PDB file of C-alpha atoms in Angstrom:
ATOM      1  CA  UNK A   1       1.369  42.767 -12.515  1.00 52.00           C
ATOM      2  CA  UNK A   2       4.688  44.394 -11.729  1.00 56.00           C
ATOM      3  CA  UNK A   3       7.517  42.564  -9.930  1.00 51.00           C
ATOM      4  CA  UNK A   4       7.460  44.442  -6.546  1.00 56.00           C
ATOM      5  CA  UNK A   5       3.742  43.631  -6.025  1.00 54.00           C
ATOM      6  CA  UNK A   6       4.311  39.969  -6.986  1.00 47.00           C
ATOM      7  CA  UNK A   7       7.279  39.756  -4.611  1.00 53.00           C
ATOM      8  CA  UNK A   8       5.182  41.305  -1.815  1.00 50.00           C
ATOM      9  CA  UNK A   9       2.411  38.759  -2.355  1.00 52.00           C
ATOM     10  CA  UNK A  10       4.875  35.871  -2.267  1.00 47.00           C
ATOM     11  CA  UNK A  11       6.466  37.363   0.857  1.00 44.00           C
ATOM     12  CA  UNK A  12       3.063  37.670   2.608  1.00 42.00           C
ATOM     13  CA  UNK A  13       2.082  34.114   1.654  1.00 44.00           C
ATOM     14  CA  UNK A  14       5.403  32.859   3.014  1.00 39.00           C
ATOM     15  CA  UNK A  15       5.019  34.824   6.286  1.00 40.00           C
ATOM     16  CA  UNK A  16       1.464  33.559   6.696  1.00 40.00           C
ATOM     17  CA  UNK A  17       2.590  29.941   6.093  1.00 40.00           C
ATOM     18  CA  UNK A  18       5.428  30.203   8.632  1.00 34.00           C
ATOM     19  CA  UNK A  19       3.077  31.830  11.194  1.00 36.00           C
ATOM     20  CA  UNK A  20       0.474  29.079  10.710  1.00 36.00           C
ATOM     21  CA  UNK A  21       3.128  26.354  11.087  1.00 35.00           C
ATOM     22  CA  UNK A  22       4.501  27.932  14.265  1.00 33.00           C
ATOM     23  CA  UNK A  23       1.046  28.272  15.799  1.00 34.00           C
ATOM     24  CA  UNK A  24       0.113  24.673  15.016  1.00 35.00           C
ATOM     25  CA  UNK A  25       3.414  23.300  16.380  1.00 34.00           C
ATOM     26  CA  UNK A  26       2.810  25.077  19.695  1.00 35.00           C
ATOM     27  CA  UNK A  27      -0.487  23.293  20.238  1.00 35.00           C
ATOM     28  CA  UNK A  28      -0.382  20.164  22.426  1.00 34.00           C
ATOM     29  CA  UNK A  29      -1.008  16.969  20.513  1.00 35.00           C
ATOM     30  CA  UNK A  30      -4.455  15.415  20.971  1.00 34.00           C
ATOM     31  CA  UNK A  31      -3.224  12.590  23.167  1.00 35.00           C
ATOM     32  CA  UNK A  32      -1.413  14.794  25.651  1.00 33.00           C
ATOM     33  CA  UNK A  33      -4.325  17.263  25.798  1.00 33.00           C
ATOM     34  CA  UNK A  34      -6.806  14.497  26.570  1.00 41.00           C
ATOM     35  CA  UNK A  35      -7.346  13.289  30.102  1.00 45.00           C
ATOM     36  CA  UNK A  36      -7.028   9.514  30.087  1.00 50.00           C
ATOM     37  CA  UNK A  37      -9.916   7.908  31.944  1.00 58.00           C
ATOM     38  CA  UNK A  38     -10.769   4.287  32.558  1.00 71.00           C
ATOM     39  CA  UNK A  39      -9.584   1.397  34.704  1.00 85.00           C
ATOM     40  CA  UNK A  40      -6.792  -1.131  34.440  1.00 93.00           C
ATOM     41  CA  UNK A  41      -4.821  -1.930  31.320  1.00 96.00           C
ATOM     42  CA  UNK A  42      -6.458  -1.577  27.908  1.00 96.00           C
ATOM     43  CA  UNK A  43      -5.003  -2.825  24.624  1.00 96.00           C
ATOM     44  CA  UNK A  44      -6.380  -1.612  21.301  1.00 96.00           C
ATOM     45  CA  UNK A  45      -5.566  -1.351  17.625  1.00 97.00           C
ATOM     46  CA  UNK A  46      -3.820  -4.723  17.543  1.00 97.00           C
ATOM     47  CA  UNK A  47      -2.628  -6.219  14.260  1.00 98.00           C
ATOM     48  CA  UNK A  48       0.201  -8.360  12.880  1.00 98.00           C
ATOM     49  CA  UNK A  49       1.950  -8.687   9.561  1.00 97.00           C
ATOM     50  CA  UNK A  50       1.462 -11.742   7.349  1.00 98.00           C
ATOM     51  CA  UNK A  51       4.289 -14.285   7.435  1.00 98.00           C
ATOM     52  CA  UNK A  52       5.239 -17.716   6.093  1.00 98.00           C
ATOM     53  CA  UNK A  53       5.727 -20.781   8.275  1.00 98.00           C
ATOM     54  CA  UNK A  54       9.307 -20.845   9.606  1.00 97.00           C
ATOM     55  CA  UNK A  55       9.759 -17.119   8.954  1.00 98.00           C
ATOM     56  CA  UNK A  56       9.003 -13.966  10.991  1.00 97.00           C
ATOM     57  CA  UNK A  57       6.185 -11.542  11.644  1.00 98.00           C
ATOM     58  CA  UNK A  58       5.585  -8.649  14.010  1.00 98.00           C
ATOM     59  CA  UNK A  59       2.610  -7.529  16.133  1.00 98.00           C
ATOM     60  CA  UNK A  60       1.603  -3.972  16.990  1.00 98.00           C
ATOM     61  CA  UNK A  61      -0.929  -2.353  19.356  1.00 98.00           C
ATOM     62  CA  UNK A  62      -1.452   0.420  21.921  1.00 98.00           C
ATOM     63  CA  UNK A  63      -1.322  -0.294  25.650  1.00 97.00           C
ATOM     64  CA  UNK A  64      -3.008   2.241  27.937  1.00 97.00           C
ATOM     65  CA  UNK A  65      -2.507   2.106  31.702  1.00 97.00           C
ATOM     66  CA  UNK A  66      -5.478   3.838  33.398  1.00 96.00           C
ATOM     67  CA  UNK A  67      -4.063   3.186  36.882  1.00 95.00           C
ATOM     68  CA  UNK A  68      -2.321   5.674  39.212  1.00 95.00           C
ATOM     69  CA  UNK A  69       0.760   3.398  39.362  1.00 96.00           C
ATOM     70  CA  UNK A  70       2.974   2.219  36.498  1.00 97.00           C
ATOM     71  CA  UNK A  71       2.872  -1.372  35.338  1.00 98.00           C
ATOM     72  CA  UNK A  72       5.471  -3.412  33.448  1.00 98.00           C
ATOM     73  CA  UNK A  73       5.031  -5.672  30.433  1.00 98.00           C
ATOM     74  CA  UNK A  74       7.259  -8.591  31.461  1.00 98.00           C
ATOM     75  CA  UNK A  75       6.868 -11.070  28.603  1.00 97.00           C
ATOM     76  CA  UNK A  76       4.716 -12.206  25.679  1.00 98.00           C
ATOM     77  CA  UNK A  77       3.705 -15.710  24.594  1.00 98.00           C
ATOM     78  CA  UNK A  78       1.977 -17.152  21.528  1.00 98.00           C
ATOM     79  CA  UNK A  79       1.759 -20.617  20.003  1.00 97.00           C
ATOM     80  CA  UNK A  80       2.142 -19.203  16.434  1.00 98.00           C
ATOM     81  CA  UNK A  81       5.911 -18.805  16.858  1.00 98.00           C
ATOM     82  CA  UNK A  82       8.732 -20.734  18.474  1.00 98.00           C
ATOM     83  CA  UNK A  83      10.202 -17.488  19.790  1.00 98.00           C
ATOM     84  CA  UNK A  84       8.225 -14.398  20.872  1.00 98.00           C
ATOM     85  CA  UNK A  85      10.114 -11.347  22.091  1.00 98.00           C
ATOM     86  CA  UNK A  86       9.569  -7.669  22.837  1.00 98.00           C
ATOM     87  CA  UNK A  87      11.807  -5.695  20.422  1.00 97.00           C
ATOM     88  CA  UNK A  88      12.601  -2.112  19.594  1.00 96.00           C
ATOM     89  CA  UNK A  89      13.941  -0.581  16.408  1.00 93.00           C
ATOM     90  CA  UNK A  90      16.886   1.751  16.748  1.00 91.00           C
ATOM     91  CA  UNK A  91      19.387   3.639  14.556  1.00 88.00           C
ATOM     92  CA  UNK A  92      22.889   2.200  14.554  1.00 85.00           C
ATOM     93  CA  UNK A  93      26.068   4.273  14.373  1.00 86.00           C
ATOM     94  CA  UNK A  94      26.285   3.644  10.621  1.00 86.00           C
ATOM     95  CA  UNK A  95      22.782   5.141  10.221  1.00 85.00           C
ATOM     96  CA  UNK A  96      21.312   1.737   9.504  1.00 89.00           C
ATOM     97  CA  UNK A  97      18.200   0.634  11.418  1.00 89.00           C
ATOM     98  CA  UNK A  98      18.534  -2.389  13.675  1.00 91.00           C
ATOM     99  CA  UNK A  99      16.325  -4.292  16.080  1.00 92.00           C
ATOM    100  CA  UNK A 100      17.085  -5.529  19.568  1.00 95.00           C
ATOM    101  CA  UNK A 101      15.271  -7.395  22.283  1.00 96.00           C
ATOM    102  CA  UNK A 102      13.893  -5.361  25.149  1.00 95.00           C
ATOM    103  CA  UNK A 103      13.524  -7.337  28.356  1.00 90.00           C
ATOM    104  CA  UNK A 104      10.582  -5.412  29.770  1.00 96.00           C
ATOM    105  CA  UNK A 105       8.550  -2.304  28.971  1.00 98.00           C
ATOM    106  CA  UNK A 106       7.232   0.056  31.629  1.00 98.00           C
ATOM    107  CA  UNK A 107       3.732   1.329  31.008  1.00 98.00           C
ATOM    108  CA  UNK A 108       3.596   4.661  32.936  1.00 98.00           C
ATOM    109  CA  UNK A 109       0.537   5.536  35.003  1.00 96.00           C
ATOM    110  CA  UNK A 110      -2.227   7.288  33.047  1.00 96.00           C
ATOM    111  CA  UNK A 111      -0.317   6.916  29.796  1.00 97.00           C
ATOM    112  CA  UNK A 112      -0.278   5.040  26.479  1.00 97.00           C
ATOM    113  CA  UNK A 113       2.687   3.141  24.994  1.00 98.00           C
ATOM    114  CA  UNK A 114       2.689   2.499  21.266  1.00 98.00           C
ATOM    115  CA  UNK A 115       3.938  -0.751  19.801  1.00 98.00           C
ATOM    116  CA  UNK A 116       4.392   0.338  16.181  1.00 97.00           C
ATOM    117  CA  UNK A 117       6.465  -0.094  13.055  1.00 95.00           C
ATOM    118  CA  UNK A 118       9.844   1.533  13.566  1.00 94.00           C
ATOM    119  CA  UNK A 119       9.543   1.457  17.369  1.00 96.00           C
ATOM    120  CA  UNK A 120       8.547  -1.050  20.041  1.00 97.00           C
ATOM    121  CA  UNK A 121       6.949  -4.204  18.600  1.00 98.00           C
ATOM    122  CA  UNK A 122       6.448  -7.897  19.285  1.00 98.00           C
ATOM    123  CA  UNK A 123       8.670 -10.146  17.155  1.00 98.00           C
ATOM    124  CA  UNK A 124       7.235 -13.524  16.207  1.00 98.00           C
ATOM    125  CA  UNK A 125      10.165 -15.672  15.053  1.00 98.00           C
ATOM    126  CA  UNK A 126      10.094 -19.125  13.458  1.00 98.00           C
ATOM    127  CA  UNK A 127       6.350 -19.102  12.820  1.00 98.00           C
ATOM    128  CA  UNK A 128       4.725 -22.474  13.511  1.00 98.00           C
ATOM    129  CA  UNK A 129       2.112 -21.816  10.824  1.00 98.00           C
ATOM    130  CA  UNK A 130       1.540 -19.301   8.031  1.00 98.00           C
ATOM    131  CA  UNK A 131      -0.113 -16.031   8.997  1.00 98.00           C
ATOM    132  CA  UNK A 132      -2.206 -14.853   6.066  1.00 97.00           C
ATOM    133  CA  UNK A 133      -4.167 -11.667   5.514  1.00 97.00           C
ATOM    134  CA  UNK A 134      -7.521 -12.082   7.298  1.00 97.00           C
ATOM    135  CA  UNK A 135      -6.274 -14.695   9.815  1.00 97.00           C
ATOM    136  CA  UNK A 136      -6.073 -14.080  13.542  1.00 97.00           C
ATOM    137  CA  UNK A 137      -4.165 -15.664  16.437  1.00 98.00           C
ATOM    138  CA  UNK A 138      -3.889 -15.485  20.224  1.00 97.00           C
ATOM    139  CA  UNK A 139      -1.138 -13.733  22.089  1.00 97.00           C
ATOM    140  CA  UNK A 140      -0.744 -13.376  25.865  1.00 97.00           C
ATOM    141  CA  UNK A 141       0.842 -10.328  27.456  1.00 97.00           C
ATOM    142  CA  UNK A 142       2.185 -10.844  30.994  1.00 97.00           C
ATOM    143  CA  UNK A 143       2.100  -7.724  33.231  1.00 97.00           C
ATOM    144  CA  UNK A 144       3.696  -7.322  36.648  1.00 97.00           C
ATOM    145  CA  UNK A 145       0.543  -5.883  38.264  1.00 96.00           C
ATOM    146  CA  UNK A 146      -2.287  -6.936  35.960  1.00 96.00           C
ATOM    147  CA  UNK A 147      -1.220 -10.527  35.237  1.00 96.00           C
ATOM    148  CA  UNK A 148      -1.955 -12.119  31.884  1.00 97.00           C
ATOM    149  CA  UNK A 149      -4.070 -10.466  29.221  1.00 96.00           C
ATOM    150  CA  UNK A 150      -4.825 -12.544  26.123  1.00 96.00           C
ATOM    151  CA  UNK A 151      -5.602 -10.858  22.799  1.00 95.00           C
ATOM    152  CA  UNK A 152      -6.899 -12.031  19.445  1.00 97.00           C
ATOM    153  CA  UNK A 153      -4.573 -10.391  16.905  1.00 97.00           C
ATOM    154  CA  UNK A 154      -5.853  -9.920  13.335  1.00 98.00           C
ATOM    155  CA  UNK A 155      -3.354 -10.390  10.493  1.00 98.00           C
ATOM    156  CA  UNK A 156      -3.288  -7.731   7.770  1.00 96.00           C
ATOM    157  CA  UNK A 157      -1.008  -5.875   5.457  1.00 91.00           C
TER     158      UNK A 157
END
């Protein structure tokens, strides 16, 4: 195979790859393309990290608000930790990642808010008992409009 033909093949493969990438990036993501239907507040995909007594853990989940009005997550309680707070991860000026408490989280109407690693999450500080892989524990989320919703959170890695 001579060099001009090989270069042309590489060039065409490169153009096709760029074109495919551009087309796929223009498509709406699945969540925004889907119409959210249901009623009230739904929480799914909950889990927490293992942690030793006296140490920390974090809980994660998705909150979907199926209502026409926003709601606000006001606070969180659990008996597995002396201190339970809504936190967010953020990038500091020195490019290090930090965490800070967030007083409340608005859950927009007909939308989903992710509590995930590297973003919003529930911090469980000074655990009152060990949380081991396979355990579960209760946590109560207090919403402005929907009141208290209690979850059973599985512990996993």
